[in-house]
mmCIF file of C-alpha atoms in Angstrom:
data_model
loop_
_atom_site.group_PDB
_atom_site.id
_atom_site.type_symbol
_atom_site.label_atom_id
_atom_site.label_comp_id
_atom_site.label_asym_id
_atom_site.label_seq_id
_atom_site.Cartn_x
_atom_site.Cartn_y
_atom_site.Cartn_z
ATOM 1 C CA UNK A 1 0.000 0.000 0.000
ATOM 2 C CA UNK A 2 2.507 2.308 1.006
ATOM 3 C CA UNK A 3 4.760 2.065 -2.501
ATOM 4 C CA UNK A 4 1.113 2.540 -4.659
ATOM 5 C CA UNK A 5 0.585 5.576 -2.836
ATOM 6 C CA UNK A 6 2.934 7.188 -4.048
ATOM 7 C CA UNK A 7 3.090 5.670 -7.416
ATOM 8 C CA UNK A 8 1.292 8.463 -8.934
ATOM 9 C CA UNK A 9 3.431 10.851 -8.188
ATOM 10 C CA UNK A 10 6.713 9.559 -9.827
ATOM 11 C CA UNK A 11 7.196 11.485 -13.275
ATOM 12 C CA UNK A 12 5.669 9.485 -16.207
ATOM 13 C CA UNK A 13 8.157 8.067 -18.584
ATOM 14 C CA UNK A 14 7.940 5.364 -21.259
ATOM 15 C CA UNK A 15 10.927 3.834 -22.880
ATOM 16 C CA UNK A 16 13.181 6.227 -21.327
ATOM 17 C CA UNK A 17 11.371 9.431 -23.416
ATOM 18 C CA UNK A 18 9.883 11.603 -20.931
ATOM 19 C CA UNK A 19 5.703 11.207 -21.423
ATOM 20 C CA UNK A 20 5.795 14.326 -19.130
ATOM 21 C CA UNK A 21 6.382 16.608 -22.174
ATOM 22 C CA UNK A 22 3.443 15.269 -23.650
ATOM 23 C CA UNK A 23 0.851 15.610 -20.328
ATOM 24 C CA UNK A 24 2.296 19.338 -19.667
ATOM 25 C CA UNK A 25 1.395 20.137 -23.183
ATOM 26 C CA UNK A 26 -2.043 18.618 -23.355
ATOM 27 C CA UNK A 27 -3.976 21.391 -21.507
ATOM 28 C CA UNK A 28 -2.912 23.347 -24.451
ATOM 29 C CA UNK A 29 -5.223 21.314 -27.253
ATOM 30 C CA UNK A 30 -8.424 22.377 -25.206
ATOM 31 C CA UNK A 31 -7.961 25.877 -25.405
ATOM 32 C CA UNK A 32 -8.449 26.145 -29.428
ATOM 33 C CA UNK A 33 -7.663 29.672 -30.560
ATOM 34 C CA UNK A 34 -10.319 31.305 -33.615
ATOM 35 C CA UNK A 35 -9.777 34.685 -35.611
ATOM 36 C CA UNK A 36 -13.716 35.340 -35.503
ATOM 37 C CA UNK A 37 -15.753 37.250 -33.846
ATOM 38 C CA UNK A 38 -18.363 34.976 -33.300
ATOM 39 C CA UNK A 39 -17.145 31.316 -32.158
ATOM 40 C CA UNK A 40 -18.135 27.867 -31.218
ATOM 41 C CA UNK A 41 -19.391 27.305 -27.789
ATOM 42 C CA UNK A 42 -16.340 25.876 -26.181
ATOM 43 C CA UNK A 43 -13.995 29.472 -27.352
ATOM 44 C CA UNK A 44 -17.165 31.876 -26.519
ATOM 45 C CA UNK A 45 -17.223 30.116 -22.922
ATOM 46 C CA UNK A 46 -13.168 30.173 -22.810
ATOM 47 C CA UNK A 47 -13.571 33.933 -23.648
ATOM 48 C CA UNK A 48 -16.080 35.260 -21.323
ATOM 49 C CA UNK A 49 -14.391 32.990 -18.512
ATOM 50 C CA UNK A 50 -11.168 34.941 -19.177
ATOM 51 C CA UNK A 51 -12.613 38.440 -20.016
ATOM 52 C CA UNK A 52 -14.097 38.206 -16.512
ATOM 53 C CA UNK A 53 -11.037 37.181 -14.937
ATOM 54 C CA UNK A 54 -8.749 39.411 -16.510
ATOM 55 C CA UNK A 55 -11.216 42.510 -15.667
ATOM 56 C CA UNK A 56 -11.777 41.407 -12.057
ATOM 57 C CA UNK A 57 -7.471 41.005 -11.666
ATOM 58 C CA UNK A 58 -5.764 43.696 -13.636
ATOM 59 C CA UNK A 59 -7.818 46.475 -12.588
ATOM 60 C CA UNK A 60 -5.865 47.180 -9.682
ATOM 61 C CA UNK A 61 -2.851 47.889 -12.072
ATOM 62 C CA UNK A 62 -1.141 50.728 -13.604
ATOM 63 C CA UNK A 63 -0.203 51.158 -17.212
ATOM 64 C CA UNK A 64 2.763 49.267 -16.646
ATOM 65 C CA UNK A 65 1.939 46.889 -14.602
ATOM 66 C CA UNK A 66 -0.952 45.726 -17.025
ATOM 67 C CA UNK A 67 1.397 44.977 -19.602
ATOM 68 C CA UNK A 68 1.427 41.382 -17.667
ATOM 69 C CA UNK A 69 -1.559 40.734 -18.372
ATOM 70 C CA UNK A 70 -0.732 37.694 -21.133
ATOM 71 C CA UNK A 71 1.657 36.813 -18.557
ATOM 72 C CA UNK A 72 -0.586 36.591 -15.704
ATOM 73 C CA UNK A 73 -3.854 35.202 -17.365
ATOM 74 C CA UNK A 74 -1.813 32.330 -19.070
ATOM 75 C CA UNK A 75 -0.790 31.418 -15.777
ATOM 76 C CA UNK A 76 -3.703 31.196 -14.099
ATOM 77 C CA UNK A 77 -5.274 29.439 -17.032
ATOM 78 C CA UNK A 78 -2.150 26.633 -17.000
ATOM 79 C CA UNK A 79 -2.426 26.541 -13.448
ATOM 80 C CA UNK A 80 -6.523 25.854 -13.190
ATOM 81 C CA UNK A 81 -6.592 23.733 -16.227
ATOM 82 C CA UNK A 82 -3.163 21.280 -14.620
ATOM 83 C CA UNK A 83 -5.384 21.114 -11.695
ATOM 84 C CA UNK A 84 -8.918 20.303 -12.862
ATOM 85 C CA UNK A 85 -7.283 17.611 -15.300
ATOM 86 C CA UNK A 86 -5.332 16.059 -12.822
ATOM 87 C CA UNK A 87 -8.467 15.423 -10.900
ATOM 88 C CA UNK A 88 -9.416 13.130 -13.724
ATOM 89 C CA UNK A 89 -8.392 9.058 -12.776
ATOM 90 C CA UNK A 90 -5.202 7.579 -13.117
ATOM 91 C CA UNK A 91 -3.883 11.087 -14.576
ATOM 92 C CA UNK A 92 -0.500 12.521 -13.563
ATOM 93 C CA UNK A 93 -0.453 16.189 -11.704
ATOM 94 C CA UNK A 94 2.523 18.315 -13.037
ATOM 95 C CA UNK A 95 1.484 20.937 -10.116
ATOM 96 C CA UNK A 96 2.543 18.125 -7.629
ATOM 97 C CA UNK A 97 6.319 18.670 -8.847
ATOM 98 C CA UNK A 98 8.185 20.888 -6.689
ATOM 99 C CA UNK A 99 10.695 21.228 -9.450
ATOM 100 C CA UNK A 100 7.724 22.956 -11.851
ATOM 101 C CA UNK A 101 6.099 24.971 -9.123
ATOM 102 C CA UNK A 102 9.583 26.756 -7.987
ATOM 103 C CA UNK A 103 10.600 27.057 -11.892
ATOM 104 C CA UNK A 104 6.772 29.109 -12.314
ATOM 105 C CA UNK A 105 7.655 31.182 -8.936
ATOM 106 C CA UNK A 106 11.208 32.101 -8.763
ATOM 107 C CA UNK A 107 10.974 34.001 -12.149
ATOM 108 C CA UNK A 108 7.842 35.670 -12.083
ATOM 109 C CA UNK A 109 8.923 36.853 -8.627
ATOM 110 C CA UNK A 110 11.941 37.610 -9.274
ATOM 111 C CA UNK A 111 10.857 39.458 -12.435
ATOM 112 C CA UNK A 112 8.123 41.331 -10.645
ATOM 113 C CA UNK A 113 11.023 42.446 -7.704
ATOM 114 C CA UNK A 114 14.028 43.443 -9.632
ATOM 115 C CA UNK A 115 11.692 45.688 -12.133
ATOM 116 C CA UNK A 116 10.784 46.977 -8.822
ATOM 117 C CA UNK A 117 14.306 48.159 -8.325
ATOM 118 C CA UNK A 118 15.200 49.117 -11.693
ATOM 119 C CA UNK A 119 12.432 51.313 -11.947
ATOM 120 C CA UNK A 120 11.566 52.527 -8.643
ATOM 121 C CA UNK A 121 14.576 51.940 -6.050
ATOM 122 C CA UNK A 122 13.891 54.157 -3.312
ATOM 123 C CA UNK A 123 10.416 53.328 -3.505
ATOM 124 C CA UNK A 124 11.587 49.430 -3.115
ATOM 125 C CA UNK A 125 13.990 50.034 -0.433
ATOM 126 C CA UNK A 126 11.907 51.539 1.631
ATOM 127 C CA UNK A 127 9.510 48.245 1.599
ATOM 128 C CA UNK A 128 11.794 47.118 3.827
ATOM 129 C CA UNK A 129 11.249 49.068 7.041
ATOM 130 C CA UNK A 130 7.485 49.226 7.234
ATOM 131 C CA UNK A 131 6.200 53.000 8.342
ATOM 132 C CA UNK A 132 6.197 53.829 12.183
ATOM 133 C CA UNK A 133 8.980 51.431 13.871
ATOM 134 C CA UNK A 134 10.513 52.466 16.311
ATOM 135 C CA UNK A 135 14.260 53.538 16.364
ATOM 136 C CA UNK A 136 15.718 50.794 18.499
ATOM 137 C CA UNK A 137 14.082 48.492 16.069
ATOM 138 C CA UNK A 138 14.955 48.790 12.738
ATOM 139 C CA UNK A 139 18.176 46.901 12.354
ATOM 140 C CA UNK A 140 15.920 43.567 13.607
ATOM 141 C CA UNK A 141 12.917 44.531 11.596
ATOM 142 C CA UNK A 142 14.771 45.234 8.143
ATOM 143 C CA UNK A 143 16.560 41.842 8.786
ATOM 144 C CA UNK A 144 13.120 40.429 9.137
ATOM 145 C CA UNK A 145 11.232 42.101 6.094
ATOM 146 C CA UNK A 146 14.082 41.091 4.142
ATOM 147 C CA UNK A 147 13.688 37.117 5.296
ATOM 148 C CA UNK A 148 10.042 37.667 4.410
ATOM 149 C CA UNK A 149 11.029 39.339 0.675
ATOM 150 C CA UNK A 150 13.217 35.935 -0.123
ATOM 151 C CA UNK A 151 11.081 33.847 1.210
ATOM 152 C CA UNK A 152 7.964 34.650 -1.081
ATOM 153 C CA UNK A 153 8.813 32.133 -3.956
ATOM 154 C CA UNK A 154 9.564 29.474 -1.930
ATOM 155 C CA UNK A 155 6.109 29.881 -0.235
ATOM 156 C CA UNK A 156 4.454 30.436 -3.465
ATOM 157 C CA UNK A 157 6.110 27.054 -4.843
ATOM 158 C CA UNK A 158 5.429 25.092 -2.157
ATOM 159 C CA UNK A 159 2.243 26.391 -1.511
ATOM 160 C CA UNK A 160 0.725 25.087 -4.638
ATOM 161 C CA UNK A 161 3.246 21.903 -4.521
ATOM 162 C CA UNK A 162 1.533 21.269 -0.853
ATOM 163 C CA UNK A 163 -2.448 21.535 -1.857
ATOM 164 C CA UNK A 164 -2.632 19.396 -4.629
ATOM 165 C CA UNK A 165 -0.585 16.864 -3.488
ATOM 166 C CA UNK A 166 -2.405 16.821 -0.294
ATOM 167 C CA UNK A 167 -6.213 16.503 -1.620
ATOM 168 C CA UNK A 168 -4.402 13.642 -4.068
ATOM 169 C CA UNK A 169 -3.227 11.718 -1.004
ATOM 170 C CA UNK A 170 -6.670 12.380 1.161
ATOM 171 C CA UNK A 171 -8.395 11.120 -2.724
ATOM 172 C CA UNK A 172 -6.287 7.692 -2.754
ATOM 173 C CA UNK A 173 -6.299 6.892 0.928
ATOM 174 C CA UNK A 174 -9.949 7.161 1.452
ATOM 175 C CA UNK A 175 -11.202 5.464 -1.983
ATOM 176 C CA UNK A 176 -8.806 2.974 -0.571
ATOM 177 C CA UNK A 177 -10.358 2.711 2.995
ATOM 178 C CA UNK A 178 -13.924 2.668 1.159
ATOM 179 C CA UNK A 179 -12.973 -0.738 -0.885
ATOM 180 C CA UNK A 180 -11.572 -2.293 2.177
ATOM 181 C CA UNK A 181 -14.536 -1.540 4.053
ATOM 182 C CA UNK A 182 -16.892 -2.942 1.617
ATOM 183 C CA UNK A 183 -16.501 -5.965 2.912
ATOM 184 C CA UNK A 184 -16.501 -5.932 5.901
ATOM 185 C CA UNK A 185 -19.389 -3.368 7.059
ATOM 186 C CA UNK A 186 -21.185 -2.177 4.411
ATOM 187 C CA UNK A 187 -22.802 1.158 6.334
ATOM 188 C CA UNK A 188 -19.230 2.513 7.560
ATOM 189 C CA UNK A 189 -18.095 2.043 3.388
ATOM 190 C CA UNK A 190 -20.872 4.126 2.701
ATOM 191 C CA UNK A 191 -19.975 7.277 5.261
ATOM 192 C CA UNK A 192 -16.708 6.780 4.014
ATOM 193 C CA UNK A 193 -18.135 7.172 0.030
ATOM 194 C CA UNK A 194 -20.181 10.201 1.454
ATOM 195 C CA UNK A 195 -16.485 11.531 2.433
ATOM 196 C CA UNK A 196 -15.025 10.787 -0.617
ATOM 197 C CA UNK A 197 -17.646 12.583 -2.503
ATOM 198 C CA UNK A 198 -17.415 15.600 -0.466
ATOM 199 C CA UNK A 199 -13.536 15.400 -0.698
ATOM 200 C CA UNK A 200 -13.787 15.295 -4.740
ATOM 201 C CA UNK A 201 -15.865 18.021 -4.256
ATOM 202 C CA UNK A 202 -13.516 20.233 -2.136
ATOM 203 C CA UNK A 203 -10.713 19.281 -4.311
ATOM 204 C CA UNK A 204 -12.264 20.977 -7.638
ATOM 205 C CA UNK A 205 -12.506 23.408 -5.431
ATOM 206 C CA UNK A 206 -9.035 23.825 -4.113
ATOM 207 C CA UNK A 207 -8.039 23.256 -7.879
ATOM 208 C CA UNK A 208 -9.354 26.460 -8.952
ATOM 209 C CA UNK A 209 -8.598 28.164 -6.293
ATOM 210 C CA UNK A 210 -4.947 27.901 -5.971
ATOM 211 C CA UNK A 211 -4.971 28.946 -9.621
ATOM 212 C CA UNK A 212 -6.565 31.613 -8.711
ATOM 213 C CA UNK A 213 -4.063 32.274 -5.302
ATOM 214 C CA UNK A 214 -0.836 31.749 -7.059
ATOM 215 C CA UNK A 215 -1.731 34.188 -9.723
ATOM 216 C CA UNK A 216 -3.006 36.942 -7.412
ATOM 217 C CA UNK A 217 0.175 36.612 -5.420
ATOM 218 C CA UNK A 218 2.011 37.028 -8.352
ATOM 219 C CA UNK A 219 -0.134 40.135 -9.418
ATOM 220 C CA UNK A 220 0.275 41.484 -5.914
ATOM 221 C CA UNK A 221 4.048 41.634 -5.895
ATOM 222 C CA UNK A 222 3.976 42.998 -9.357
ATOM 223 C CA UNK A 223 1.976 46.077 -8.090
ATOM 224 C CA UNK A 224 3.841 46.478 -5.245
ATOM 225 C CA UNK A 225 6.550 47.034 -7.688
ATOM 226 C CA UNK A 226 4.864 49.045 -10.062
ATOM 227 C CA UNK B 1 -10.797 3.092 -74.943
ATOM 228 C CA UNK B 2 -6.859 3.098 -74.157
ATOM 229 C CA UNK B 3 -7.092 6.604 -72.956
ATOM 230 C CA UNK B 4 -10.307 5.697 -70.822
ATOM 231 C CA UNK B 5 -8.859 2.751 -68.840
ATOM 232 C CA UNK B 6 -5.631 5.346 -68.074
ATOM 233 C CA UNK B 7 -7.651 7.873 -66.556
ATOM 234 C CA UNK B 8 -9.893 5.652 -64.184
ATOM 235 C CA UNK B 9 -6.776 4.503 -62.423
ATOM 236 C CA UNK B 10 -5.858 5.898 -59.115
ATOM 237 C CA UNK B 11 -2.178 5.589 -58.526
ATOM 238 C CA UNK B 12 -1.529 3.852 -55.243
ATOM 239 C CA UNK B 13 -0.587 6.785 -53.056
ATOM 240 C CA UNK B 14 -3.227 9.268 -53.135
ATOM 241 C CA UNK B 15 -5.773 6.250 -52.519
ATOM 242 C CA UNK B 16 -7.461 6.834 -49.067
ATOM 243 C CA UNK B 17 -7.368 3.983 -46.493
ATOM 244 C CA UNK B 18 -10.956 2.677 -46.899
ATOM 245 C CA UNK B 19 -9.784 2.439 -51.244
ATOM 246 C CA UNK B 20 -7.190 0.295 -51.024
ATOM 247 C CA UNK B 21 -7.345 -3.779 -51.576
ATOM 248 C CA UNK B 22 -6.249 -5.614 -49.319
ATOM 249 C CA UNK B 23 -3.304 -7.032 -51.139
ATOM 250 C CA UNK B 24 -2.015 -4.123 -51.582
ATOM 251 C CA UNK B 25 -1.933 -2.898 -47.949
ATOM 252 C CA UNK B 26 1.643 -3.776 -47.252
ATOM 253 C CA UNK B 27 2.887 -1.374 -50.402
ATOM 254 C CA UNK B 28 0.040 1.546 -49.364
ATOM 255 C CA UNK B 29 1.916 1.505 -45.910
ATOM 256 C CA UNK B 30 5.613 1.795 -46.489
ATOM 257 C CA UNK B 31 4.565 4.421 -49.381
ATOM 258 C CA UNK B 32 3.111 6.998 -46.572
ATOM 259 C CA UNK B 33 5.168 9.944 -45.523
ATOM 260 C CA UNK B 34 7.070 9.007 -42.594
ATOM 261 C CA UNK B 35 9.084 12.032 -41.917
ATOM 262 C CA UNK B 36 8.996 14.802 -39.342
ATOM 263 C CA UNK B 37 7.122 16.851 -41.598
ATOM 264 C CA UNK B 38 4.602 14.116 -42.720
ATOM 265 C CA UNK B 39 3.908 12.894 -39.283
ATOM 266 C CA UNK B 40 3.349 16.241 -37.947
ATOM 267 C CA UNK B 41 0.506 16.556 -40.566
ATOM 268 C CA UNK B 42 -0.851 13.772 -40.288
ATOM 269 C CA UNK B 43 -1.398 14.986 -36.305
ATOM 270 C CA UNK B 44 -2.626 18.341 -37.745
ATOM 271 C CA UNK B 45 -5.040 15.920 -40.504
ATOM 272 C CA UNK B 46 -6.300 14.394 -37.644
ATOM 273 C CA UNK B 47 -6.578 17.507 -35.050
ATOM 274 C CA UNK B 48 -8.386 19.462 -37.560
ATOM 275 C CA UNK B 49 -10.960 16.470 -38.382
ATOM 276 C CA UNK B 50 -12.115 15.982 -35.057
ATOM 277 C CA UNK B 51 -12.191 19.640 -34.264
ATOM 278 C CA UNK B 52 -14.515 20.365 -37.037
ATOM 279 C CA UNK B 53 -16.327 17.711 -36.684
ATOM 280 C CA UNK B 54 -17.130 17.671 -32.625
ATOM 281 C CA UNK B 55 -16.511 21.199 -31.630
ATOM 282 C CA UNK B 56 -16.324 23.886 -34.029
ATOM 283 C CA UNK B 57 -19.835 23.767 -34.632
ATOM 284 C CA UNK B 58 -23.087 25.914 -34.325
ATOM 285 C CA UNK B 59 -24.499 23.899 -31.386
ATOM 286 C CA UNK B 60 -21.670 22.164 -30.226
ATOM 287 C CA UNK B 61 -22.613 19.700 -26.970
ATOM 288 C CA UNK B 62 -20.477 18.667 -24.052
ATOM 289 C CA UNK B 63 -19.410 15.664 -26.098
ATOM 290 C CA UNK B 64 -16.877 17.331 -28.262
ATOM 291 C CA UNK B 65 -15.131 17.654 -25.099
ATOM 292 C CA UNK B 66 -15.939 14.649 -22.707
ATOM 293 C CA UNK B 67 -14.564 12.460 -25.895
ATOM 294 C CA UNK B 68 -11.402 14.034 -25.626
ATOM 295 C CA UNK B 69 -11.399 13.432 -21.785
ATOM 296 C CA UNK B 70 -12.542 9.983 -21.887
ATOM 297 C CA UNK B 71 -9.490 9.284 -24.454
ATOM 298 C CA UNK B 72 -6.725 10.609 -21.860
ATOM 299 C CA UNK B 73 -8.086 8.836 -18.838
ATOM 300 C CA UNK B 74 -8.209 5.342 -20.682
ATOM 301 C CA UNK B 75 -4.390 6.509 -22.083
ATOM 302 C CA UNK B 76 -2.838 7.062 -19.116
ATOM 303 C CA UNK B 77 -5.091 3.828 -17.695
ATOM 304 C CA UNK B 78 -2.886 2.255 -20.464
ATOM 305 C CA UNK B 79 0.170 4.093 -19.408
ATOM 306 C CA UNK B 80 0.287 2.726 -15.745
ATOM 307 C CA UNK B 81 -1.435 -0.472 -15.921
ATOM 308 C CA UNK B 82 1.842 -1.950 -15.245
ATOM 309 C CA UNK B 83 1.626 -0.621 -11.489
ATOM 310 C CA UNK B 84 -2.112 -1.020 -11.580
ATOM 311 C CA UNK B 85 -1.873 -4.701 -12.238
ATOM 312 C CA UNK B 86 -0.939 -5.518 -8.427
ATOM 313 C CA UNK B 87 -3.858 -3.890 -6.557
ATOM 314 C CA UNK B 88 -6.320 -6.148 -8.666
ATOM 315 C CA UNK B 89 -9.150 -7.993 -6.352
ATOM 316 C CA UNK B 90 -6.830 -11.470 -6.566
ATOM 317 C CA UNK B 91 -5.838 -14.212 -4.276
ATOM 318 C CA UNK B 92 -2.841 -14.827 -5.997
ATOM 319 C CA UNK B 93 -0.952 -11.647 -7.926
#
């Protein structure tokens, strides 16, 4: 039991080629793109979806920081779309990989922080010693604010990395518990199927919403920056 | 009549799969393009087929798109029935 658990975790590969290549890209073939004005069903409903998110997230920007808007709503679309699918059985998760989450952090952070600095450097300094403190203070608290600047990728990564592994595990180990109960009582397999169905529930959820989390983060460190 | 019986006959490579006989299968096969550039379109062939068939439509349905779903979970069934095989309801593995 304990070796399956984790079995759908390990990074797909067949042959020795990496099949990961091909389940990263796949979220891409459901998102057809059109030239028209009026589309199928599946692009209108893609469209409005995304018209409503962009509005509702890159309102809060300035000129320049709205220039990230590709950026941002291409995240958040990879990000919801890897989750939902990976709710599908026997599929494989690339959110669950630590490696992907910190290589989708650590440069749109980074990106977001050293613009920041470029552009407006006393403005970004002077994040670090928040308004107020008093004198005796400020060497801990800028040692601190700076701990909590560096530390923002790592939390965004493993954030993500963290949730959707999480529901996965809570998924397998009570689906599990419900077909070994079957047998032998028959009422406590059926709470346990109750749970499972609220669980799935949750977890489309949780899918959407880290999406949605990561990307305003991401958004949020931009504007500070902006 | 010469000239007639020229015309009427398809040369083997442009036949579609469904035209050829069935002694000449072997031939039809090793004529088709096989390199990067053929494979890719016969991906794109197929993409675009399904696409305008199922989804790019007036009043397309939720099939167009549970189809393509149903085809990656039973692909990546296929892809780890190797570990799947040991947590079958068996006495003996």
């Amino acid at each position: 039991m304990n070796e399956n658990l984790f079995a759908s975790f390990i990074t797909p590969m067949m042959f020795g080629l990496p099949l990961v290549t091909l389940i990263v890209l796949f979220p891409s073939l459901l998102f057809p793109t059109s030239n028209r004005l009026v589309n199928n069903r599946l692009i209108s409903l893609q469209q409005w979806m995304l018209q409503l998110v962009s509005k509702q997230m890159m309102s809060i920007h300035n000129t320049k920081g709205q220039t990230w808007a590709l950026m941002l709503m291409s995240l958040i679309l990879f990000i919801g779309s890897t989750n939902l699918l990976g709710l599908l059985p026997h599929s494989f998760t690339p959110t669950t990989q630590l490696s992907m989450n910190l290589g989708m952090a650590i440069p749109l952070w980074a990106g977001a922080v050293i613009t920041g600095f470029r552009n407006k450097t006393k403005a970004s300094l002077a994040h670090f010693l928040p308004q107020g403190t008093p004198t005796p203070l400020i060497p801990m608290l800028v040692i601190i604010e700076t701990i909590s600047l560096l530390i923002q990728p790592v939390a965004l990564a493993v954030r993500l990395t963290a949730n959707i592994t999480a529901g996965h595990l809570l998924i397998h180990l009570i689906g599990g518990a419900t077909l070994a109960l079957m047998s032998i009582n028959t009422t406590t397999a059926l709470i346990t199927f109750i749970i499972l169905i609220l669980l799935t529930v949750l977890e489309f959820a949780v899918a959407m919403i880290q999406a949605y989390v990561f990307t305003l983060l991401v958004s949020l460190y931009l504007h500070d920056n902006t | 009549s010469q000239d007639s019986k020229m015309a009427s006959v398809v040369p083997l490579k442009e036949k579609k799969l469904l035209e050829v006989k069935l002694g000449e299968l072997p031939s039809w096969i090793l004529m088709r393009d096989f390199t990067p550039s053929g494979i890719a379109g016969a991906f794109q062939r197929g993409y675009y087929r399904y696409y305008n068939k199922y989804v790019n439509v007036k009043k397309g349905s939720i099939a167009g798109l549970s189809m393509v779903l149903a085809a990656y979970v039973f692909l990546n069934y296929c892809r780890s029935y190797k570990e799947l095989k040991h947590e079958r309801l068996r006495k003996y593995h």
